[in-house]
Coordinates of C-alpha atoms and ligand atoms in Angstrom, one line a residue:
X1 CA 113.5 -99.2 -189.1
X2 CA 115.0 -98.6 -185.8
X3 CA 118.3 -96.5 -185.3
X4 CA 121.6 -96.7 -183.7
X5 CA 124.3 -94.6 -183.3
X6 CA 127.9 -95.6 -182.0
X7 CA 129.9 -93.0 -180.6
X8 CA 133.8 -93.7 -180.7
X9 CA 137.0 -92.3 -179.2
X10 CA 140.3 -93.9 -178.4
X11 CA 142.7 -97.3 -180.3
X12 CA 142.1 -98.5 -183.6
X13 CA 140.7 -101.6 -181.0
X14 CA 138.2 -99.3 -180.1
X15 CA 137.3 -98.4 -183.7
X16 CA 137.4 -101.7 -185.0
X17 CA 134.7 -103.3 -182.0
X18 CA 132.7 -100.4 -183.3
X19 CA 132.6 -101.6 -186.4
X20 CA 131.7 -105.4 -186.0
X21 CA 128.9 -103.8 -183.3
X22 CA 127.3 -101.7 -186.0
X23 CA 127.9 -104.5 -188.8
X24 CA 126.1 -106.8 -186.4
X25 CA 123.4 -104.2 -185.5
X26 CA 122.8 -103.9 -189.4
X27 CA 122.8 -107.4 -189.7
X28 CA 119.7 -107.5 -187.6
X29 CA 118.2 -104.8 -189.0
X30 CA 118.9 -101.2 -187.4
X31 CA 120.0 -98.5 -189.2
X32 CA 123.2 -96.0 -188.5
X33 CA 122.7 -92.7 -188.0
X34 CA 125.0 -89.6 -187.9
X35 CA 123.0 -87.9 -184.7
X36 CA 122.4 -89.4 -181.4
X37 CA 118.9 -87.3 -181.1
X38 CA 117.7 -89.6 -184.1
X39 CA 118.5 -93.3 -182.5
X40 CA 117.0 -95.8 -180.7
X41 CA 120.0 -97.4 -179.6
X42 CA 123.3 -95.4 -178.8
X43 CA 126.5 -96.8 -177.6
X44 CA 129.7 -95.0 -176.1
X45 CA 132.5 -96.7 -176.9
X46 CA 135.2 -95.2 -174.4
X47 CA 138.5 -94.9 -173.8
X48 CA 140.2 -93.8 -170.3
X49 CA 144.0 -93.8 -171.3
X50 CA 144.4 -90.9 -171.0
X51 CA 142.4 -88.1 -168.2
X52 CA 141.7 -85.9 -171.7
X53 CA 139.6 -89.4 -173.2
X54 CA 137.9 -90.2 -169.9
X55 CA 136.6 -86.1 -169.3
X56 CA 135.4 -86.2 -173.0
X57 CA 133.7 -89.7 -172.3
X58 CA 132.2 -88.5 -168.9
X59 CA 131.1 -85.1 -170.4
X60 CA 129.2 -87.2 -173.3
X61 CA 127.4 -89.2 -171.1
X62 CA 126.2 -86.3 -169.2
X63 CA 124.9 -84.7 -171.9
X64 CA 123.3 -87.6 -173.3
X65 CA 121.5 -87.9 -169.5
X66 CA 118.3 -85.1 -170.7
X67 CA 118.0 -86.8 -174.2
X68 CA 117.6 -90.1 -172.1
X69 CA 115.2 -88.2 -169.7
X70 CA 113.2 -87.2 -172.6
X71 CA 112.6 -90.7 -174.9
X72 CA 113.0 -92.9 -171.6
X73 CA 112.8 -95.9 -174.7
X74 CA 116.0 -94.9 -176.0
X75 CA 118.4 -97.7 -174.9
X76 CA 121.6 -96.5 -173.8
X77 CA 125.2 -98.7 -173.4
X78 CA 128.5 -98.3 -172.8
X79 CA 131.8 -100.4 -173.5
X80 CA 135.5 -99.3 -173.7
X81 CA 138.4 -99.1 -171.4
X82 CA 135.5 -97.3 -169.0
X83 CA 133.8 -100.2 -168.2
X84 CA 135.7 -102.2 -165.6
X85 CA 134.5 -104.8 -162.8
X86 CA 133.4 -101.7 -160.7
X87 CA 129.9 -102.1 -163.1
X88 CA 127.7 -101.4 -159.9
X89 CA 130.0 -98.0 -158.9
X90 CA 129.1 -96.9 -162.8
X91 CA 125.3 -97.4 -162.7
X92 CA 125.4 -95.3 -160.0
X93 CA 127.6 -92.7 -161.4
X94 CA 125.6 -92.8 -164.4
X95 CA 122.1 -94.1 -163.7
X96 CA 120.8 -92.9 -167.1
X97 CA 122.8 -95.8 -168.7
X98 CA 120.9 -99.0 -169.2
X99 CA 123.9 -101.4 -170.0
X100 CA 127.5 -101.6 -169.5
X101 CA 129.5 -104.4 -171.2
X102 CA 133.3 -105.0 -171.6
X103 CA 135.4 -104.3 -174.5
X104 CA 135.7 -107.0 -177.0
X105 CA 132.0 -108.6 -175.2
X106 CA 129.1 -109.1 -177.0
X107 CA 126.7 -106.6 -175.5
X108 CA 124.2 -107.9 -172.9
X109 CA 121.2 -107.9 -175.4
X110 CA 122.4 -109.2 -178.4
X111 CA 122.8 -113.7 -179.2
X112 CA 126.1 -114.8 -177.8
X113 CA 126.1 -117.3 -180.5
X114 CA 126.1 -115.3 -183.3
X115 CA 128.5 -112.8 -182.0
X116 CA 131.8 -114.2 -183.0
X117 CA 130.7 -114.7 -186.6
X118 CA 129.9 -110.8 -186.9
X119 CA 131.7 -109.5 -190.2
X120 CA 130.8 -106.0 -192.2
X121 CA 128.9 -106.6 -195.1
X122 CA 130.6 -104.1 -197.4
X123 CA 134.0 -104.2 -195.4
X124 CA 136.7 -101.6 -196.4
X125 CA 139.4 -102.2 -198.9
X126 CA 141.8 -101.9 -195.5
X127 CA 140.2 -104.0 -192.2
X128 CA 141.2 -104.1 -188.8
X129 CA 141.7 -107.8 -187.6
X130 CA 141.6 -108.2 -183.6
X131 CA 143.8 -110.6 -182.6
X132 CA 144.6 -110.7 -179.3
X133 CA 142.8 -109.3 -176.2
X134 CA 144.1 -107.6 -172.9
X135 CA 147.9 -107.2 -171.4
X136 CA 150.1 -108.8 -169.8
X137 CA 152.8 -106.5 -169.8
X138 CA 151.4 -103.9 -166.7
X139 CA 153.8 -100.9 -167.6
X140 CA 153.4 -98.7 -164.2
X141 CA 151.5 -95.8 -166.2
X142 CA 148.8 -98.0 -168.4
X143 CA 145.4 -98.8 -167.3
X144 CA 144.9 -101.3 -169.9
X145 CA 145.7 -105.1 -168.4
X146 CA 143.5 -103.3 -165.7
X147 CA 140.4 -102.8 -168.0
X148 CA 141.0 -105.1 -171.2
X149 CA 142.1 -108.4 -168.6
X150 CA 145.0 -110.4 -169.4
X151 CA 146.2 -111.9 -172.9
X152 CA 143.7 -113.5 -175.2
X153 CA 144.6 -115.1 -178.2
X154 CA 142.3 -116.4 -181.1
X155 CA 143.1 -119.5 -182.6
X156 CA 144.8 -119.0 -185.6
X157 CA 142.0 -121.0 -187.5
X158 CA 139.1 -118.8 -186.6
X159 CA 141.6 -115.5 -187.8
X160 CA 142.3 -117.0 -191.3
X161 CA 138.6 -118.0 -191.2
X162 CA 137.7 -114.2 -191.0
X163 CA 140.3 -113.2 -193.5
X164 CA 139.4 -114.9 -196.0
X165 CA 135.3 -114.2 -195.5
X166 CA 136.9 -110.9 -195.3
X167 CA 138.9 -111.1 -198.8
X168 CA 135.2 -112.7 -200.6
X169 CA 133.8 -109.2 -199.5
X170 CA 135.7 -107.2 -200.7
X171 CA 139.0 -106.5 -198.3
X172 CA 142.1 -106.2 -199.5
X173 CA 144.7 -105.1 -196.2
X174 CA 144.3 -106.4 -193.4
X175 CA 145.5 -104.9 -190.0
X176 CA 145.8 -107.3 -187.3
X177 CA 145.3 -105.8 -183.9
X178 CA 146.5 -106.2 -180.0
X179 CA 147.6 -104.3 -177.3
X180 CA 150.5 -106.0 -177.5
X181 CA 150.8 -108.8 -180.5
X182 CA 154.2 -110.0 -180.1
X183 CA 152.6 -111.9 -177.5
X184 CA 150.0 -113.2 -179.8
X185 CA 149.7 -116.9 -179.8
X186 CA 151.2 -117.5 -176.0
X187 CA 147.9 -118.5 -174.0
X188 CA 146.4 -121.2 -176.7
X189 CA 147.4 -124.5 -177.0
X190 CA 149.4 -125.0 -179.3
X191 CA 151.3 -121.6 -178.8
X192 CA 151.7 -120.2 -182.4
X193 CA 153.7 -116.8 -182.8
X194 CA 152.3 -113.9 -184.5
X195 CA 155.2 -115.1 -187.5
X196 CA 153.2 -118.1 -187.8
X197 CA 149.9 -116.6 -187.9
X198 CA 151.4 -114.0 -190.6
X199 CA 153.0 -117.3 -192.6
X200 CA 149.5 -118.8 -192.9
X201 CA 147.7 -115.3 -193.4
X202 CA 150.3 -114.7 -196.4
X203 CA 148.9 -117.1 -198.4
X204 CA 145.3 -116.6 -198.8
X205 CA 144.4 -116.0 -202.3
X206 CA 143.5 -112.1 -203.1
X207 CA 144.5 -110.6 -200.1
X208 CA 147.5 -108.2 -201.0
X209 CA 148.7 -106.8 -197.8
X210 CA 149.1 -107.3 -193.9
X211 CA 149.8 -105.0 -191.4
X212 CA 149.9 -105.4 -187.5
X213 CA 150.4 -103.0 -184.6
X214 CA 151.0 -102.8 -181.5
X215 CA 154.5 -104.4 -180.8
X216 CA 156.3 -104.5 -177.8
X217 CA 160.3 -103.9 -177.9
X218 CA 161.1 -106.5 -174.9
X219 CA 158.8 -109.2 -177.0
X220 CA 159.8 -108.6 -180.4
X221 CA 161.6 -112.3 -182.0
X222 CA 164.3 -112.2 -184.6
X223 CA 161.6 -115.0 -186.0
X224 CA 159.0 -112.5 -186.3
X225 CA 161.7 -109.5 -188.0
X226 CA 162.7 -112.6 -190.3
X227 CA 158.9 -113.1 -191.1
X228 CA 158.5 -108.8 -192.4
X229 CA 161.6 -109.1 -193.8
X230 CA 160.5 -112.3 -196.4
X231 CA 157.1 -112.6 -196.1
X232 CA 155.7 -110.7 -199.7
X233 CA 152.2 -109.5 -198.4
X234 CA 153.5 -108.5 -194.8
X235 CA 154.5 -104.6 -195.2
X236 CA 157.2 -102.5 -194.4
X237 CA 155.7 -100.8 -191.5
X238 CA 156.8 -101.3 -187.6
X239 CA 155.4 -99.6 -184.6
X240 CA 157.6 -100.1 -181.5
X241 CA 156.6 -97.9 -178.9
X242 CA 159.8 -96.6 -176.6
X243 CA 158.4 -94.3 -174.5
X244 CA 161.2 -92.8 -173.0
X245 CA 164.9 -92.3 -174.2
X246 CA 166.0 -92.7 -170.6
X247 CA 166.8 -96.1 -168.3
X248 CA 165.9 -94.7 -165.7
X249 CA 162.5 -93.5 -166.6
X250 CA 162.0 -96.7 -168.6
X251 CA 162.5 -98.3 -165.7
X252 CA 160.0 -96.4 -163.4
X253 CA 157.8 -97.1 -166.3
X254 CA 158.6 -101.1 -166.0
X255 CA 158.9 -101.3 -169.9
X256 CA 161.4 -104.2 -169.4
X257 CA 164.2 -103.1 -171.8
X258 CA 166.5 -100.2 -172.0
X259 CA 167.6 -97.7 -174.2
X260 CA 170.9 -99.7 -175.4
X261 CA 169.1 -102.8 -176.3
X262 CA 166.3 -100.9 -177.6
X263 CA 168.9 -98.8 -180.4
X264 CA 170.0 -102.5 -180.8
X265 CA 166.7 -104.0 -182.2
X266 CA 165.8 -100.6 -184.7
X267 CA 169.8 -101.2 -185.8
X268 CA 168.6 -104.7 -186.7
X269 CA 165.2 -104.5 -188.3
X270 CA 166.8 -102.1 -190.2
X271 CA 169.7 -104.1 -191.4
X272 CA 167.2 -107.1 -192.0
X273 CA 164.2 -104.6 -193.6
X274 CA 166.2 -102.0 -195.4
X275 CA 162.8 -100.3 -196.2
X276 CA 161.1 -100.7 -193.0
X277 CA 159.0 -97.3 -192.4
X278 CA 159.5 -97.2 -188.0
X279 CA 156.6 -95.0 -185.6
X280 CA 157.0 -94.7 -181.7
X281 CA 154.9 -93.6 -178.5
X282 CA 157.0 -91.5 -176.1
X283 CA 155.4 -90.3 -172.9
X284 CA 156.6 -86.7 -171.7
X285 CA 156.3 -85.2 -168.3
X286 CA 156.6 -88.8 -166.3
X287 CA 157.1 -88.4 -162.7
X288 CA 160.1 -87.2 -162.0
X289 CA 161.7 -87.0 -165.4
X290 CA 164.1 -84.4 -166.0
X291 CA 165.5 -81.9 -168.0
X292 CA 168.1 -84.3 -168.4
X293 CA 165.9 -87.3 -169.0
X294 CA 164.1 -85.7 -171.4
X295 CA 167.2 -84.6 -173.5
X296 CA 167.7 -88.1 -173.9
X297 CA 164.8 -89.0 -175.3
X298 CA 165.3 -85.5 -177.6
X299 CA 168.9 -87.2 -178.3
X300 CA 167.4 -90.7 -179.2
X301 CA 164.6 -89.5 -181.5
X302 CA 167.3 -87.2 -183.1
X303 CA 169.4 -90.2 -184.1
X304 CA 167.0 -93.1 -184.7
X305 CA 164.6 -90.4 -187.2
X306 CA 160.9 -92.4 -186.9
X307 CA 158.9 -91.8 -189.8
X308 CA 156.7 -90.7 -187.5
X309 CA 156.2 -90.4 -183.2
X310 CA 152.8 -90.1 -180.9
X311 CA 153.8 -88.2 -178.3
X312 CA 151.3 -87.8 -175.5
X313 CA 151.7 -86.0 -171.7
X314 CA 151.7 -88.8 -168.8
X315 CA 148.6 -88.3 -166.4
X316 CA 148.1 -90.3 -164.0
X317 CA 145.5 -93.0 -164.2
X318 CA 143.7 -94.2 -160.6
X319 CA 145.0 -97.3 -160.1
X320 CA 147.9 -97.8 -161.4
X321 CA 151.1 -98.7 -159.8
X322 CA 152.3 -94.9 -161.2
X323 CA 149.4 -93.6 -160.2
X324 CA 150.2 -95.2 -156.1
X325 CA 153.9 -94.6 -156.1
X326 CA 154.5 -91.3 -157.8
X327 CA 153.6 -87.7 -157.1
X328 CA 152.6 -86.3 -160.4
X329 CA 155.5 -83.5 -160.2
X330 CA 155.6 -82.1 -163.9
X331 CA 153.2 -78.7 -163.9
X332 CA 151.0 -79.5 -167.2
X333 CA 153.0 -76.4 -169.0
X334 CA 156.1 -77.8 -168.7
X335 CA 154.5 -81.2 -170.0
X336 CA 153.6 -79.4 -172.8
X337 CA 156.4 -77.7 -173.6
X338 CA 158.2 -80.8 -173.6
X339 CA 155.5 -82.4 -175.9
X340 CA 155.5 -79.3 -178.4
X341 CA 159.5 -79.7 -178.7
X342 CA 159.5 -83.1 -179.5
X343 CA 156.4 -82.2 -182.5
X344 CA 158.5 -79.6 -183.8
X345 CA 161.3 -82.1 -183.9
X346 CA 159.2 -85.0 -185.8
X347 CA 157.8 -82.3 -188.3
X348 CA 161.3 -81.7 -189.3
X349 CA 162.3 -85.0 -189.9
X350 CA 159.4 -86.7 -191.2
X351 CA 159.9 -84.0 -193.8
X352 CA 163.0 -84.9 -195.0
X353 CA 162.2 -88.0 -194.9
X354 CA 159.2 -87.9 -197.0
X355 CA 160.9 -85.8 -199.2
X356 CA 163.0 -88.2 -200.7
X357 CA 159.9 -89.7 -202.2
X358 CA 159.4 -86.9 -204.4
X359 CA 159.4 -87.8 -208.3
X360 CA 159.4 -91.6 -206.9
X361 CA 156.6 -94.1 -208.1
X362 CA 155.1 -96.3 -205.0
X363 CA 152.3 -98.4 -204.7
X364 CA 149.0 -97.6 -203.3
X365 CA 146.0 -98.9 -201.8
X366 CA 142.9 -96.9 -203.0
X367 CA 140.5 -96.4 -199.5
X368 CA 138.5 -94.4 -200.4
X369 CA 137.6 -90.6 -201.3
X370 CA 138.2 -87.5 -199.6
X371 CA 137.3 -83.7 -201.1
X372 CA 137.2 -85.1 -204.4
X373 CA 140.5 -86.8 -204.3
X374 CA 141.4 -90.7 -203.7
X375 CA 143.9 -91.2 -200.5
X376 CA 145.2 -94.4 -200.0
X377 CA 148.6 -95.5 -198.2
X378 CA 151.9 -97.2 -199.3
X379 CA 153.2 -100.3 -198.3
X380 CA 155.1 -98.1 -195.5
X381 CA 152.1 -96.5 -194.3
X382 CA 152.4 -93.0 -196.0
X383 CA 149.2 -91.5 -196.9
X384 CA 148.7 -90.4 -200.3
X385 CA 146.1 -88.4 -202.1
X386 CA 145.2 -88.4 -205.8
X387 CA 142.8 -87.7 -208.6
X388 CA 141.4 -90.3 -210.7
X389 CA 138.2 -90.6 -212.4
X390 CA 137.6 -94.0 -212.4
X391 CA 136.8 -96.4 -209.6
X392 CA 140.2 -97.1 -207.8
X393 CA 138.5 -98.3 -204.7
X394 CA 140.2 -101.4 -202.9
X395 CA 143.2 -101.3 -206.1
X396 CA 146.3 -100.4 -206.0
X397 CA 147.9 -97.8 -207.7
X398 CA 151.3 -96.4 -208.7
X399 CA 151.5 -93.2 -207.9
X400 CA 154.7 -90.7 -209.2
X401 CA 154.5 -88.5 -206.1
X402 CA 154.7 -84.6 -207.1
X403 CA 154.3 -82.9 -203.4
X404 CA 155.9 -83.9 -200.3
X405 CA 154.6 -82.9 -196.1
X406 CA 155.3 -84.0 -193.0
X407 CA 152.4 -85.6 -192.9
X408 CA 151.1 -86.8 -196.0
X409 CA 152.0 -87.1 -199.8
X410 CA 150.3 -86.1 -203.2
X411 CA 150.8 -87.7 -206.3
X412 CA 149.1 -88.7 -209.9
X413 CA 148.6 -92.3 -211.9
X414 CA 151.6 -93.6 -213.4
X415 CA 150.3 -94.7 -216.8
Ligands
SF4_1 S1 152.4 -103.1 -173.2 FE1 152.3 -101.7 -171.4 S2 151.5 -99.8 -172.4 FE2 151.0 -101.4 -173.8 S3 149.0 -102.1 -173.2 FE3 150.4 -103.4 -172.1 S4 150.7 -102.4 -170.1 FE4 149.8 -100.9 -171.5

């Protein structure tokens, strides 16, 4: 039985085109395995939003050049945020590599036809939906619109379609996936919103929860905050990425809303979803921000308390307008002071805020097993861990929670 192996790194985009690739590759007979030196087939899913992602992509594919040299049969591809129209410039950057195919393609050896009705067999109690492809939005810093193309929806048909095939085997969350979903619906036809979509995804039969991530603040509709707020299977759980808590850096960064307006939609998904769970992206170290610019964001993630922030050091990615119209002028220590104060921050309030959930009872969704113990996650995205001895997988659970971190919760069954 031949073997594949599909190495991963970047979004939950990334990890979810892995998936359908190695469902489809099982589908047709290969087998996964664990180490590259044991496959046939091996594919590099890549990510370059960031310089760190790109060198760890570029060093794996030069270290996978020898094993190639080696069993000269071993087929070798790459997709991800690498692969862009430059294909010709990559084959001869890395000649080793027999195919490169976009994110989100079918890859270049595989049936077209069958390709968009590629579902996991055994899929896991929590799936990731795509949704929508590509960007619209071109934010000066972001390489993605460049890589992933513009916005493409799929018809809301062909979703529910895959949910519910989804739900027969065995799925019982679904998170639906975009770069940026509140544009979800914009390029078809008919142009459905991504309330809509959640509407008609809200009442298939044994599916219990839906998720979706990423928003955008500029694109997020009172309709869709209406649609989390009544909707019973769409959870508490918002990520709205701010990036900066200063309007002028927002603005290099072309985000399209400031820092007033931004306050103004957290003030009212809160007042409309009084147990909405809130995470945010901030950048640190953008061109030119100050000491002064980055008090504000300091002041802004002090007062709005997200349960919890990624926080990530700009670097400048070839191409971009950032990239073209700014010097880089942050030294990489300051960047990471900045970065290590704002983690400090977060540490301190997601604590308190997790804290409050001590001696509480919530509800969660068993995924699976980890040292022995079952972790799952609330409706609000916390991740819990506890020990059963039955088969909790894909149920859900009340959990009194006994122990309280930053980052995670422990609990036992509530009989
Ligand atoms: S919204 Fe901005 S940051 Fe997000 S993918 Fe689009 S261009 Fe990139």
């Amino acid at each position: 039985m031949p073997q594949y192996h599909i190495w991963t790194i970047g979004c939950q985009m990334n990890k979810a085109e892995s998936e359908r690739l190695g469902s489809y590759l099982e589908q047709l007979g290969y087998q996964a395995t664990a180490t590259a030196e044991e496959a046939d087939l091996i594919v590099v899913n890549s990510c370059v939003v960031r310089q760190s992602a790109e060198n760890r992509v570029v060093n794996k594919l030069n270290a996978l050049s020898p094993l190639k040299k080696l069993r000269p049969n071993l087929t070798l591809a790459v997709t991800g945020c690498l692969v862009n129209s430059e294909v010709a410039q990559l084959k001869g950057r890395f000649p080793h590599v027999d195919y490169f195919f976009k994110p989100g393609d079918c890859p270049p050896w595989l049936e077209k036809a069958q390709w968009g009705q590629v579902l996991p067999r055994r899929p896991a109690p929590s799936t990731y939906v795509s949704i929508i492809q590509g960007c619209d939005n071109f934010c000066s810093y972001c390489i993605v619109p460049y890589r992933r193309g513009r916005n493409r929806s799929r018809r809301v048909k062909e979703i529910i379609c895959e949910v519910k095939e989804l739900v027969n085997r065995g799925t019982r969350e679904v998170a639906l996936l975009g770069q940026n979903v509140d544009s979800y619906g914009h390029d078809l036809p008919d142009q459905p919103d991504l309330a809509d979509l959640l509407g008609e995804l809200n009442g298939i039969d044994g599916l219990l929860r839906i998720r979706f991530l990423t928003n955008h603040p500029k694109d997020m509709s009172p309709k869709l905050i209406e649609a989390v707020a009544c909707l019973d299977k769409v959870c508490e759980q918002l990520s709205l990425p701010v990036q900066s808590g200063s309007n002028e850096i927002l603005e290099a960064m072309r985000r399209g809303y400031t820092v007033e307006q931004y306050r103004q939609l957290i003030t009212e998904i809160r007042s409309k979803i009084p147990e909405v769970a809130l995470s945010t992206d901030v950048i640190v170290g953008f061109p030119s921000e100050t000491e002064q610019h980055f008090q504000q964001t300091i002041d802004l993630l002090s007062g709005l308390r997200f349960d919890t922030i990624h926080v990530a050091a700009y670097s400048p990615r070839p191409g971009t307008i950032a990239a073209r119209k700014f010097d880089d002028n942050i030294s990489p220590a300051e960047k990471m002071r900045r970065l290590d104060q704002i983690e400090r921050l977060q540490e301190g309030i997601a604590a308190e805020i997790n804290a409050q959930l001590q001696d509480k009872v919530v509800e969660v969704l068993a995924e699976g097993k980890k040292k022995g113990k079952w972790q799952g996650r609330t409706r609000s995205g916390k991740l819990v861990f506890f020990s059963n001895s039955n088969n909790c997988l894909g149920k859900l659970m009340n959990i009194r929670i006994e122990k309280t971190s930053p980052w995670s919760l422990q609990g036992r069954v509530e009989s």
